[in-house]
Coordinates of C-alpha atoms in Angstrom, one line a residue:
X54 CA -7.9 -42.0 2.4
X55 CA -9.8 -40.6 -0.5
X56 CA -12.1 -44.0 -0.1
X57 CA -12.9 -43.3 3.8
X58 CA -13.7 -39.9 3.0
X59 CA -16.4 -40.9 0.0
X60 CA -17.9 -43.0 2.5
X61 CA -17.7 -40.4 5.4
X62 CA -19.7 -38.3 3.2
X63 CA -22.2 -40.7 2.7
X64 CA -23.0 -41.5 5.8
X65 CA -23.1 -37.5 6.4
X66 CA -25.3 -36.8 3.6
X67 CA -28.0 -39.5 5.0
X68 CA -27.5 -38.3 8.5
X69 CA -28.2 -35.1 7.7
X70 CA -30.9 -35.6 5.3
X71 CA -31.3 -33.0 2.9
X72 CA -30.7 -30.0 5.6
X73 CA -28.1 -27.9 4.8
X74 CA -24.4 -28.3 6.9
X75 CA -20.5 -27.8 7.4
X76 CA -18.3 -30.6 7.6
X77 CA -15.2 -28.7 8.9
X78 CA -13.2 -31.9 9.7
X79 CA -13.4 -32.5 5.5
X80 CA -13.9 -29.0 4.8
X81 CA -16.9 -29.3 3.1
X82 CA -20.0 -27.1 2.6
X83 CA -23.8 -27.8 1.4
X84 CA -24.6 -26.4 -1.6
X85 CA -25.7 -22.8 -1.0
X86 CA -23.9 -22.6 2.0
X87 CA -22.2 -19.0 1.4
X88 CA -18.8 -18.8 2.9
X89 CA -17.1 -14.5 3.8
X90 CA -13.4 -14.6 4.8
X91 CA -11.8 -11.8 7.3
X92 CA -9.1 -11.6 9.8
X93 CA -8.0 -11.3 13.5
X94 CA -4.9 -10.7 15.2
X95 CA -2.2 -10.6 13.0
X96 CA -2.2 -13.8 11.6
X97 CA -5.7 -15.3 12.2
X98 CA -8.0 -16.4 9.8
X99 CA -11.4 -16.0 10.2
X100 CA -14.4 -17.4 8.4
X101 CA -18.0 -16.9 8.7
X102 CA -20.9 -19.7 6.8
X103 CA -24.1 -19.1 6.7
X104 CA -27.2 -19.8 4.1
X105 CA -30.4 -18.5 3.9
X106 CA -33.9 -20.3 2.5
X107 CA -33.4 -23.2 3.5
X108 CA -31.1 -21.9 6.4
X109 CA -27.6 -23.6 7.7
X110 CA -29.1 -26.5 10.3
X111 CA -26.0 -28.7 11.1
X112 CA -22.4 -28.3 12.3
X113 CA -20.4 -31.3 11.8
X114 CA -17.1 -33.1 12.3
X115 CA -16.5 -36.0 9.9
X116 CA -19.1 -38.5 11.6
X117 CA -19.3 -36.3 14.7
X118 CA -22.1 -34.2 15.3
X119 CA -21.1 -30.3 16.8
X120 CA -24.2 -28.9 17.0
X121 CA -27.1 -29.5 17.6
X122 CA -28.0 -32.2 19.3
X123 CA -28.8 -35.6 17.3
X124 CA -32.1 -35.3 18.8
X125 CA -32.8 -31.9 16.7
X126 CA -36.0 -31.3 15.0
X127 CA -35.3 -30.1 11.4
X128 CA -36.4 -26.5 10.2
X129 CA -37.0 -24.7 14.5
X130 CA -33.7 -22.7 13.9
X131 CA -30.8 -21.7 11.5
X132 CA -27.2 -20.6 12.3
X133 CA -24.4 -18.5 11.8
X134 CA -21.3 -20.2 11.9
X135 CA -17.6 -18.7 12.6
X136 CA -14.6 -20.6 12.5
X137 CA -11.6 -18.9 13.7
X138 CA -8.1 -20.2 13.5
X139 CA -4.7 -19.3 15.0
X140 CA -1.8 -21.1 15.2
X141 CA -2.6 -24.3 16.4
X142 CA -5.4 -22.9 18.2
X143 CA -9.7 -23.0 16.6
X144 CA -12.6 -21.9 18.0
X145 CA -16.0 -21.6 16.9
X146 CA -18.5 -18.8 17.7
X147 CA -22.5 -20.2 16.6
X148 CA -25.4 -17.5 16.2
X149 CA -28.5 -19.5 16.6
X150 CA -31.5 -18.5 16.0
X151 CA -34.7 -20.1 16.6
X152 CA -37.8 -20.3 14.3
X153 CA -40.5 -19.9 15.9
X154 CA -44.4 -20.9 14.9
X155 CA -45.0 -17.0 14.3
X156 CA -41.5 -17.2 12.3
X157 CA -39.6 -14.3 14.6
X158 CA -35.8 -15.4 15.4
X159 CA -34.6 -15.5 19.3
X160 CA -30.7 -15.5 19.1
X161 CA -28.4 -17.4 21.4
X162 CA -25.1 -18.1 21.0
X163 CA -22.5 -21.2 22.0
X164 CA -18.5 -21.5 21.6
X165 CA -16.7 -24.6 21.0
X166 CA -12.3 -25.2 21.1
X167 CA -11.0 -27.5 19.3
X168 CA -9.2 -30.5 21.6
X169 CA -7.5 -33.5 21.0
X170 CA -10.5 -35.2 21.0
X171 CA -12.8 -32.7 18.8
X172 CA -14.9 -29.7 19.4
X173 CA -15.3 -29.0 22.9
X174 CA -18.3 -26.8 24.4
X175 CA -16.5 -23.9 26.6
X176 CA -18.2 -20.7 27.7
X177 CA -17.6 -17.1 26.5
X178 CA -14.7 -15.8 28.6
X179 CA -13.0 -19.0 27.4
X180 CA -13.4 -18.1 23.9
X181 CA -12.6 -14.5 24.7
X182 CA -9.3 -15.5 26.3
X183 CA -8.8 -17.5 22.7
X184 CA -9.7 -15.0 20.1
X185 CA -8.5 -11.7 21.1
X186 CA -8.7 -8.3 19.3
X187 CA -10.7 -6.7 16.3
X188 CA -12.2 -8.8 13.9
X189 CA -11.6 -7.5 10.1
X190 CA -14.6 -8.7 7.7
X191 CA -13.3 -9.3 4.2
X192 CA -15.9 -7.2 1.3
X193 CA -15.8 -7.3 -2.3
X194 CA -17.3 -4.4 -3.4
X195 CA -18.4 -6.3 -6.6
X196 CA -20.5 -9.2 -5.1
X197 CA -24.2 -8.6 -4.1
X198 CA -23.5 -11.5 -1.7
X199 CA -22.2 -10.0 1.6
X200 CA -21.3 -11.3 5.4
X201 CA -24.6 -11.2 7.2
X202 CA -23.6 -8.5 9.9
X203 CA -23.4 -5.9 6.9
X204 CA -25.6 -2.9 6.9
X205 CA -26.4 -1.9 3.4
X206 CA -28.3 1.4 3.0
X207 CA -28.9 3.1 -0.6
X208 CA -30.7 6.3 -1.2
X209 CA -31.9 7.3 -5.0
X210 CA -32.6 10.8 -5.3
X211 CA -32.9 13.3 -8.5
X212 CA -30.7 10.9 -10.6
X213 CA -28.0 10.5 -7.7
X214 CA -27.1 7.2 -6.3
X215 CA -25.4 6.7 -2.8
X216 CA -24.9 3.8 -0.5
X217 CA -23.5 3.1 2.8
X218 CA -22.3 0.3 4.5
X219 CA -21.5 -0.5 7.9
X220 CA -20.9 -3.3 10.3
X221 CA -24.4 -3.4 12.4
X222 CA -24.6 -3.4 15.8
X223 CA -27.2 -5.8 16.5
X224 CA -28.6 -8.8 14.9
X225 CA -32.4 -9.8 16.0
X226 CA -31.7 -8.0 19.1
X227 CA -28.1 -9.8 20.2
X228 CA -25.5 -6.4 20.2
X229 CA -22.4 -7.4 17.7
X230 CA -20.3 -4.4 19.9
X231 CA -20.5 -5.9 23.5
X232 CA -17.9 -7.5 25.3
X233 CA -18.8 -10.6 24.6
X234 CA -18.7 -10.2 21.0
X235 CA -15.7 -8.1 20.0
X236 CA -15.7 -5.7 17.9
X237 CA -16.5 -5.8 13.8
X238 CA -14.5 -3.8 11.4
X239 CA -14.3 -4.2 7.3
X240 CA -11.1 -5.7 6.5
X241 CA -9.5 -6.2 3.0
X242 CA -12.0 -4.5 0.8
X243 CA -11.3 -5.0 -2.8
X244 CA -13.0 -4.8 -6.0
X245 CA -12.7 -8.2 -8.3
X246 CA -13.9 -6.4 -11.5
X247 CA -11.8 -3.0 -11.5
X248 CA -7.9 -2.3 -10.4
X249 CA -7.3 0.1 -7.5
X250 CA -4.3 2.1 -8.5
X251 CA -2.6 4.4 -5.8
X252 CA 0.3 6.8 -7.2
X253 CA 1.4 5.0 -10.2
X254 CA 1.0 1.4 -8.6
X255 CA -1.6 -1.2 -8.6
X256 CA -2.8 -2.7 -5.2
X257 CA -4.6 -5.5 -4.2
X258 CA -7.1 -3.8 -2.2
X259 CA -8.2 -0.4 -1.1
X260 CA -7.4 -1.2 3.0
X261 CA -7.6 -3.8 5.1
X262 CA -9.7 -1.9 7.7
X263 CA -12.3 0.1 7.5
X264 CA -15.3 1.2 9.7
X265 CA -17.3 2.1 6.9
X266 CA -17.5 2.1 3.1
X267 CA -19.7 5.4 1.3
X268 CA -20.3 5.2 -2.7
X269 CA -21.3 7.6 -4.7
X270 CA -22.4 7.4 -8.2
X271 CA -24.3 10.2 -10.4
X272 CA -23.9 10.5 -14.3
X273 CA -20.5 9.7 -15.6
X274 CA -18.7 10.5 -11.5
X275 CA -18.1 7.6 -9.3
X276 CA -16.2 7.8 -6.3
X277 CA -15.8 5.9 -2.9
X278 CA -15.0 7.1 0.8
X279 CA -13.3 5.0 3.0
X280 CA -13.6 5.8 6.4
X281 CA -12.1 4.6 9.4
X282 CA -13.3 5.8 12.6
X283 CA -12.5 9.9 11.9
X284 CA -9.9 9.2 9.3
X285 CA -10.7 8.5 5.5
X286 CA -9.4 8.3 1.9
X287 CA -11.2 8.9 -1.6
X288 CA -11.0 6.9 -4.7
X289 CA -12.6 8.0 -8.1
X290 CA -13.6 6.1 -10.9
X291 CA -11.4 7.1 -13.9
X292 CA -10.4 5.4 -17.3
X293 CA -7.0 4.7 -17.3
X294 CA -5.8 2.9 -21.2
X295 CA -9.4 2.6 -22.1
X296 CA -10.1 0.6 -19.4
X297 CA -12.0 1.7 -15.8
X298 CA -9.8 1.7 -12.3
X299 CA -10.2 2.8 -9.1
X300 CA -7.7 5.8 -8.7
X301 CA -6.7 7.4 -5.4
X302 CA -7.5 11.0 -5.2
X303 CA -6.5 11.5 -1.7
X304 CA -3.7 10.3 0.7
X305 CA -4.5 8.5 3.1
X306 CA -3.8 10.2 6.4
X307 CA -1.1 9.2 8.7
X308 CA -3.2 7.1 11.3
X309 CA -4.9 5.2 8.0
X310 CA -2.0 4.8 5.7
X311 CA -0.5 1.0 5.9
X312 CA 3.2 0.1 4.9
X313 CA 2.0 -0.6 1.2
X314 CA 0.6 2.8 0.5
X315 CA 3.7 4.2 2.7
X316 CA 6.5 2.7 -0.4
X317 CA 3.8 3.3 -2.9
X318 CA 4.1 7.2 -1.5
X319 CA 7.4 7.6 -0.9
X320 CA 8.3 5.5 -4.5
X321 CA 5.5 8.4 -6.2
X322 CA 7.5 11.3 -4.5
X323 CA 10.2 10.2 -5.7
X324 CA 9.6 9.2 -9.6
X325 CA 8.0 12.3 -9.9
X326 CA 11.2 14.5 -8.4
X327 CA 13.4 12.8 -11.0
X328 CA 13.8 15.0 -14.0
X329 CA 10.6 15.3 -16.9
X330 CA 9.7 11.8 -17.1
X331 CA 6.4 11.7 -18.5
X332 CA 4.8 8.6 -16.4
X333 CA 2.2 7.3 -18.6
X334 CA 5.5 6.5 -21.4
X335 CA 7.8 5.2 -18.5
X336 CA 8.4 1.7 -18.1
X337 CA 10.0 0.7 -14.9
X338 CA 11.5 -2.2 -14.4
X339 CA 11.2 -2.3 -10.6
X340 CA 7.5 -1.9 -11.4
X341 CA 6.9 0.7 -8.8
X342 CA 5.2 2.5 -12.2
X343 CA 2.9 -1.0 -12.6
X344 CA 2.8 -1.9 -16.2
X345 CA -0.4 -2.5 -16.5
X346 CA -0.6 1.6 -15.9
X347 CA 0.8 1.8 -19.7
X348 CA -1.5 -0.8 -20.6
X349 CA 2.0 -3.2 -21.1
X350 CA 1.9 -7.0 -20.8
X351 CA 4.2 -9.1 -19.0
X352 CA 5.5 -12.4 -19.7
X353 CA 7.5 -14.6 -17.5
X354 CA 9.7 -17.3 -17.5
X355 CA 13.2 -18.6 -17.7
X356 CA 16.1 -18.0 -19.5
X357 CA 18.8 -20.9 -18.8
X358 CA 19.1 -21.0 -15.7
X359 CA 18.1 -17.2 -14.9
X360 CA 15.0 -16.1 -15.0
X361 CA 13.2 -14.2 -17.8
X362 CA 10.7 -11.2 -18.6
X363 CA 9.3 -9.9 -21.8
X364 CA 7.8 -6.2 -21.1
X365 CA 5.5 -5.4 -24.3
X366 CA 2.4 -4.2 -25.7
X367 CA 0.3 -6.8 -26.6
X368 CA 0.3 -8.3 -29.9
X369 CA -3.0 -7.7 -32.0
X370 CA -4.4 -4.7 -29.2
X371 CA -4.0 -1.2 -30.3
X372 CA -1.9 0.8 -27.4
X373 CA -2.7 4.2 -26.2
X374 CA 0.8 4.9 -24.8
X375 CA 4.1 4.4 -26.1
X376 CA 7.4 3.4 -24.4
X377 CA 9.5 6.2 -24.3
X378 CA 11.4 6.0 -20.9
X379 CA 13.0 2.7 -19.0
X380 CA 14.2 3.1 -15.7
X381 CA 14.7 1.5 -12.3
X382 CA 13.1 3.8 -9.7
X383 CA 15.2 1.9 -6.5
X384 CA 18.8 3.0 -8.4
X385 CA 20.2 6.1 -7.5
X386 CA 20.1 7.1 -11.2
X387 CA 17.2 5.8 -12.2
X388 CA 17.1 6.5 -15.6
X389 CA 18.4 3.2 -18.7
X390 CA 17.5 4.5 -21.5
X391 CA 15.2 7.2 -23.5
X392 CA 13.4 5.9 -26.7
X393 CA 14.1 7.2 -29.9
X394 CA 10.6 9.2 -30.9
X395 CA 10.9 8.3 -34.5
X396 CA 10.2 4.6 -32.3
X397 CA 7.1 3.0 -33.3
X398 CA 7.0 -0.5 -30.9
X399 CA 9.1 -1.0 -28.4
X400 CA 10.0 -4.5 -26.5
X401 CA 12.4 -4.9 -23.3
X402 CA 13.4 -8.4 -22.6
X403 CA 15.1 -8.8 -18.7
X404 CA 17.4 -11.5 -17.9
X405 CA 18.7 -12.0 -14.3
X406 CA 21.1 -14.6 -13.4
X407 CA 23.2 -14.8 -9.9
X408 CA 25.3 -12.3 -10.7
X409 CA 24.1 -9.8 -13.6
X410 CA 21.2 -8.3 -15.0
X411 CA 20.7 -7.9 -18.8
X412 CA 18.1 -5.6 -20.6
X413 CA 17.8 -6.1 -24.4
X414 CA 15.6 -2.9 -26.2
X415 CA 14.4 -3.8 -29.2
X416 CA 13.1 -0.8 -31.3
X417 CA 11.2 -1.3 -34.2
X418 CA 11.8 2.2 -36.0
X419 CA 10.5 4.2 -39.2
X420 CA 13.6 5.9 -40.5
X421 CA 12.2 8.4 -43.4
X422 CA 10.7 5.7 -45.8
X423 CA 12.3 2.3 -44.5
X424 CA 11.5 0.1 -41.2
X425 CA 14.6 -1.0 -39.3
X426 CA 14.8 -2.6 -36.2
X427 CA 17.4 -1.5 -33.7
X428 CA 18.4 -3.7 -30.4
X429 CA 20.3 -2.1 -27.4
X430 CA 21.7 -4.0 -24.8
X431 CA 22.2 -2.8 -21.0
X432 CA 24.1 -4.4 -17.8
X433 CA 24.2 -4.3 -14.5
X434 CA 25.8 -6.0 -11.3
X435 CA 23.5 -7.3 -8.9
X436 CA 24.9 -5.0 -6.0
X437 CA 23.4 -2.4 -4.5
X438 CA 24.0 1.2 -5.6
X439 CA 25.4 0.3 -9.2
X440 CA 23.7 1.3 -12.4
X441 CA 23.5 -0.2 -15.9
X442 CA 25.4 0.9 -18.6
X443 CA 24.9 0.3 -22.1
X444 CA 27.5 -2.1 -24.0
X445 CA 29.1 -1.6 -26.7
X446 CA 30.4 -3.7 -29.5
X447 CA 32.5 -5.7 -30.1
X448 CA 30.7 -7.2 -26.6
X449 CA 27.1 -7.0 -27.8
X450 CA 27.9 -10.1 -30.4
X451 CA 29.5 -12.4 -27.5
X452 CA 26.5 -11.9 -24.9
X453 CA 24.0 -12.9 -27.7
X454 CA 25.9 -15.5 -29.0
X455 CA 26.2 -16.9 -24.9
X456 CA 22.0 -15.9 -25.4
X457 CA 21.3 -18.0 -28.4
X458 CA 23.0 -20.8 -26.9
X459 CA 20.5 -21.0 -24.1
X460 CA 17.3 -21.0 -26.5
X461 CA 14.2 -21.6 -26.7
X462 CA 13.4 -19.5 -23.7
X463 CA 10.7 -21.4 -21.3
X464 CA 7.6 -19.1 -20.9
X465 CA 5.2 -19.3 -17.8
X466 CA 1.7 -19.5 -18.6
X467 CA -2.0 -19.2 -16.5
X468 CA -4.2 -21.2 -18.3
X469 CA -7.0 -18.7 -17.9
X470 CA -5.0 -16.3 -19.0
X471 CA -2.7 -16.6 -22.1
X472 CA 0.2 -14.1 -22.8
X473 CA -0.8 -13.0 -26.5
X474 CA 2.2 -14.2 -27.7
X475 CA 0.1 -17.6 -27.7
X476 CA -2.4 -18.8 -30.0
X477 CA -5.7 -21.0 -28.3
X478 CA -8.5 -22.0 -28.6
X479 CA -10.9 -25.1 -27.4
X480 CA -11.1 -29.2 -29.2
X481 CA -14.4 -31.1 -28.6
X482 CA -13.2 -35.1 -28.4
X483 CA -15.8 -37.3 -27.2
X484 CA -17.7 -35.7 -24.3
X485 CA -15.0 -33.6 -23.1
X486 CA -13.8 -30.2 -24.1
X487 CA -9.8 -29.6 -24.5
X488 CA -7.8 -26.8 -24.4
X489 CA -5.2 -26.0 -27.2
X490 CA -2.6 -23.1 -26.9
X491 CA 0.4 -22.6 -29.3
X492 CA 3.2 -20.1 -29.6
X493 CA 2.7 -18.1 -32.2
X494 CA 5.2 -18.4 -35.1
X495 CA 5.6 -14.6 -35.4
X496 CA 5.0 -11.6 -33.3
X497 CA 3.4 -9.5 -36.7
X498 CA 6.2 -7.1 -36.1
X499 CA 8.8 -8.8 -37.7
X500 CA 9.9 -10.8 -34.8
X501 CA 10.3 -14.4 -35.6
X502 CA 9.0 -16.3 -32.1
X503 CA 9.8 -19.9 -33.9
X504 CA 13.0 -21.5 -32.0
X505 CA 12.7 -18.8 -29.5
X506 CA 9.9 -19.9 -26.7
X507 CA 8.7 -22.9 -25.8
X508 CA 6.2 -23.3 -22.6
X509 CA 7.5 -23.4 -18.9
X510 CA 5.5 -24.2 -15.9
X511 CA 1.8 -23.8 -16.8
X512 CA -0.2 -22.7 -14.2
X513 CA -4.5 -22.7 -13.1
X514 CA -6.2 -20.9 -10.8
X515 CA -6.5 -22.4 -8.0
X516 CA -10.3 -21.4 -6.8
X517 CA -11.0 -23.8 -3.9
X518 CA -9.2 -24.0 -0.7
X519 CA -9.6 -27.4 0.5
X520 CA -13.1 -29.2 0.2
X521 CA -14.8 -27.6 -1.7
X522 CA -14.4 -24.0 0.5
X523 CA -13.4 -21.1 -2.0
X524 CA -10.6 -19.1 -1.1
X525 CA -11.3 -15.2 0.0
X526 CA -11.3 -13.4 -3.6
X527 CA -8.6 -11.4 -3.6
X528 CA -6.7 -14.8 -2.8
X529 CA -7.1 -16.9 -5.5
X530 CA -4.5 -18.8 -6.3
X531 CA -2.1 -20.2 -9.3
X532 CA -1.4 -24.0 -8.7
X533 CA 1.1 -25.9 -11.3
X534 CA -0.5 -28.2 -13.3
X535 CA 2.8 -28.8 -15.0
X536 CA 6.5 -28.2 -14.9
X537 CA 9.2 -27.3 -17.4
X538 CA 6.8 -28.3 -20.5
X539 CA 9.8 -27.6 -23.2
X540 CA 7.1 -27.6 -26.3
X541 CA 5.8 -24.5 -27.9
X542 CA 2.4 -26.7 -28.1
X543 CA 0.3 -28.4 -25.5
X544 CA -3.2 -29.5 -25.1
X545 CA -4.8 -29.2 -21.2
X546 CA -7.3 -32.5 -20.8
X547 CA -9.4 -33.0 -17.5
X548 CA -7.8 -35.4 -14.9
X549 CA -10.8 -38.1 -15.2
X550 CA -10.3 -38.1 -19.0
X551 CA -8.5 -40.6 -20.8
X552 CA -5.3 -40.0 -22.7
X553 CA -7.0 -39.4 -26.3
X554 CA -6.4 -40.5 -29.6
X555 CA -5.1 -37.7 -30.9
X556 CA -5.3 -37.3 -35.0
X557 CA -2.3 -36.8 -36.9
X558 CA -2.0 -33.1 -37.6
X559 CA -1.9 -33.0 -33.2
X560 CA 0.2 -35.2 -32.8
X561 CA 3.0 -32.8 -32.0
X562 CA 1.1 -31.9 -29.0
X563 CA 2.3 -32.6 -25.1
X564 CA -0.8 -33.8 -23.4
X565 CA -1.2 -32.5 -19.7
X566 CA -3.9 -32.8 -16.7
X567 CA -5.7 -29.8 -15.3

């Protein structure tokens, strides 16, 4: 398969001759071919490609030729191409526009369903009986490359900086808003560089809809104003641990609010009608207060056969909050435990099995002149409407012993992205470049991690779709590049590499392809 599609390509590549296309049978795209993601329907993906100087020329379907014509004279038009998928149903929708000598653009456009037999041409009230509803264009407020039926205006004025953006309603003269076009709205809007937080938890995006997007930025205030229609929320630039997020100012009216920001609301009402919990010292272990809020890192992984979280600050990064509250904001008493304040670093391990979950505090303490390190340990029944209690001894010594007896713990690790409780770093063998990564032997707060973790699944993200297409932003994904390593030391070598000859101080190392 892999050989027919090498020579499919080939023949393509000639064919097409060095104008740029889409092969959507083998999900492939020229280079500079831009590709902006959306949605329609409820579950309907949308796509729209498109590439300017040189322009997108050629449509094609493994050897098949979409659009245009074989017979088409390269460089008289360029297209806009989307691809919309539902189901077992695809249609495509093809802006054209012609170049003419004087270099002005006339716009048509064509439709093609996908058959048995390939794309078929149909007409416009055939695609419209297809592809119903709103269609909800994906933006990254962070990328200067946008979907072509943006509208992008920016105004600088006596050291103020504001932009608008809106969906426009005609391209070189062809109306976006007609009925033959639907209707355009933004859909998940995001920013890749910055967290959104709303309440005390961290979204994915700001919405997914929006009819249009209003920035302001003057001096050391930022804010954004996301409107839809007459409805619209506010989100300010803040610095939240040092670092900047997106922080919602406003709530969302009832006509904009979606289910997330309905728990996130209704989770914030309640956390903050539960006695004097200060929020920005509250760890909670159904994460409805996200962690990253505290600045605290989170490990995961598995425990036996249960699985496994480490909740801590992270080792070798100075912290700007401190632990001092754990609870579980979906219990009816939410509250674990409250931290000592003579505390000074504070780690909460979770282990859930089938039938139980166990919380482990560890509290490294300064008691007058002398460091001690205390350890409390909490259970609960995995039922609803129970709480945890703490347990005393003589039961504390059984439960760890059962613990120890399940070590090391297997930790789950992204690639990109290493917990700090690893060590890494890169190897140059031959022409290739290899990644390291160790556990650490010791946390350097008088935790020994030797014997106690070893690597789980290690992950990558996964940036391409299929082809070479990249996935929407906000969608990236983790693939597994390897399962249940059980060594607290790997090296990460590319697939088309060789196993190498490893010298003798690595050869403890488990080898595995990314």
């Amino acid at each position: 398969m892999i050989y027919f599609n090498i020579i499919q390509l080939f023949f393509i590549l000639k064919l097409c001759s060095g104008m740029r296309y889409i092969d959507l049978k083998n999900n492939f795209i020229s280079e500079g071919v831009d590709v902006q993601h959306g949605y329609f329907m409820s579950s309907g993906k949308y796509k729209m490609f498109h590439s300017r100087d040189p322009p997108l020329e050629i449509v094609q379907y493994g050897e098949t030729r979409v659009f245009p014509d074989m017979d088409y004279t390269p460089g008289t038009h360029s297209l806009f191409v989307e691809q919309f998928k539902v189901g077992d149903e695809e249609a495509l929708s093809i802006y054209v526009f012609r170049i003419s000598v004087t270099t002005s653009s006339v716009v048509y456009k064509v439709y093609f369903h996908m058959s048995e037999f390939g794309y078929k041409l149909i007409d416009c009230a055939k695609f419209t009986e297809l592809i119903k509803g709103k269609i909800h264009v994906s933006l990254d407020l962070s990328k200067s490359k946008n979907h072509p039926f943006f509208s992008i205006h920016t105004k600088e004025e006596n050291g103020v900086s504001t932009t608008l953006i809106e969906i426009r309603k005609s391209i070189a003269g062809f109306r976006l808003r007609n009925v033959e076009a639907k209707r355009y709205e933004f859909g998940r809007i995001v920013d890749s560089t910055v967290p959104i937080y709303m309440g005390y938890s961290k979204l994915n995006m700001f919405l997914t809809k929006a009819t249009s997007i209003y920035m302001h930025k003057e001096d050391d205030r930022q804010y954004i104003v996301l409107r839809h229609w007459t409805k619209n929320i506010r989100f300010d630039l803040t610095t939240i641990n040092g670092m900047p997020a997106w922080n919602a100012v406003t709530d969302p009216e009832p006509t904009l609010s979606e289910d997330m920001h309905q728990k996130v609301f209704k989770m914030r009402d309640r956390i903050d009608g539960y006695r004097n919990l200060d929020v920005l010292s509250t760890l909670d272990l159904a994460e409805h207060i996200s962690p990253e809020l505290l600045g605290v890192e989170k490990v995961t992984g598995r425990h036996g056969g249960a699985s496994y979280i480490l909740y801590h600050f992270e080792i070798g990064k100075q912290s700007h909050n401190k632990i001092k509250f754990i609870i579980n904001s979906e219990m009816v008493d939410m509250l674990i435990a409250k931290i000592d304040e003579r505390t000074l670093h504070t780690k909460v391990e979770v282990i859930i099995n089938s039938h139980r979950t166990f919380v482990i505090v560890t509290c490294l303490m300064k008691i007058d002149l002398m460091y001690e390190t205390v350890i409390n340990y909490y259970d609960k029944p995995n039922m609803e409407n129970t709480n945890y209690y703490h347990i005393p001894e003589p039961y504390q010594t059984k439960i760890v012993s059962e613990m120890y007896k399940k070590y090391p713990i297997q930790i789950h690790m992204d690639i990109d992205s290493p917990p700090s409780l690893v060590d890494h770093g890169e190897l140059q063998y031959d022409n290739y470049m290899l990644k390291y990564f160790r556990i650490k032997q010791e946390d350097g707060r008088g935790t020994v991690l030797t014997g106690k973790y070893v690597f789980g699944d290690i992950w990558q993200k996964d940036l391409i779709e299929i082809g070479n297409i990249p996935y929407e932003g906000n969608k990236r994904r983790l693939k597994v590049i390897a399962h249940s390593v059980n060594s607290p030391r790997i090296i990460v070598k590319p697939k088309n590499m060789e196993y190498p000859l490893l010298p003798e101080e690595l050869q403890d190392y488990i080898i595995i392809d990314c």
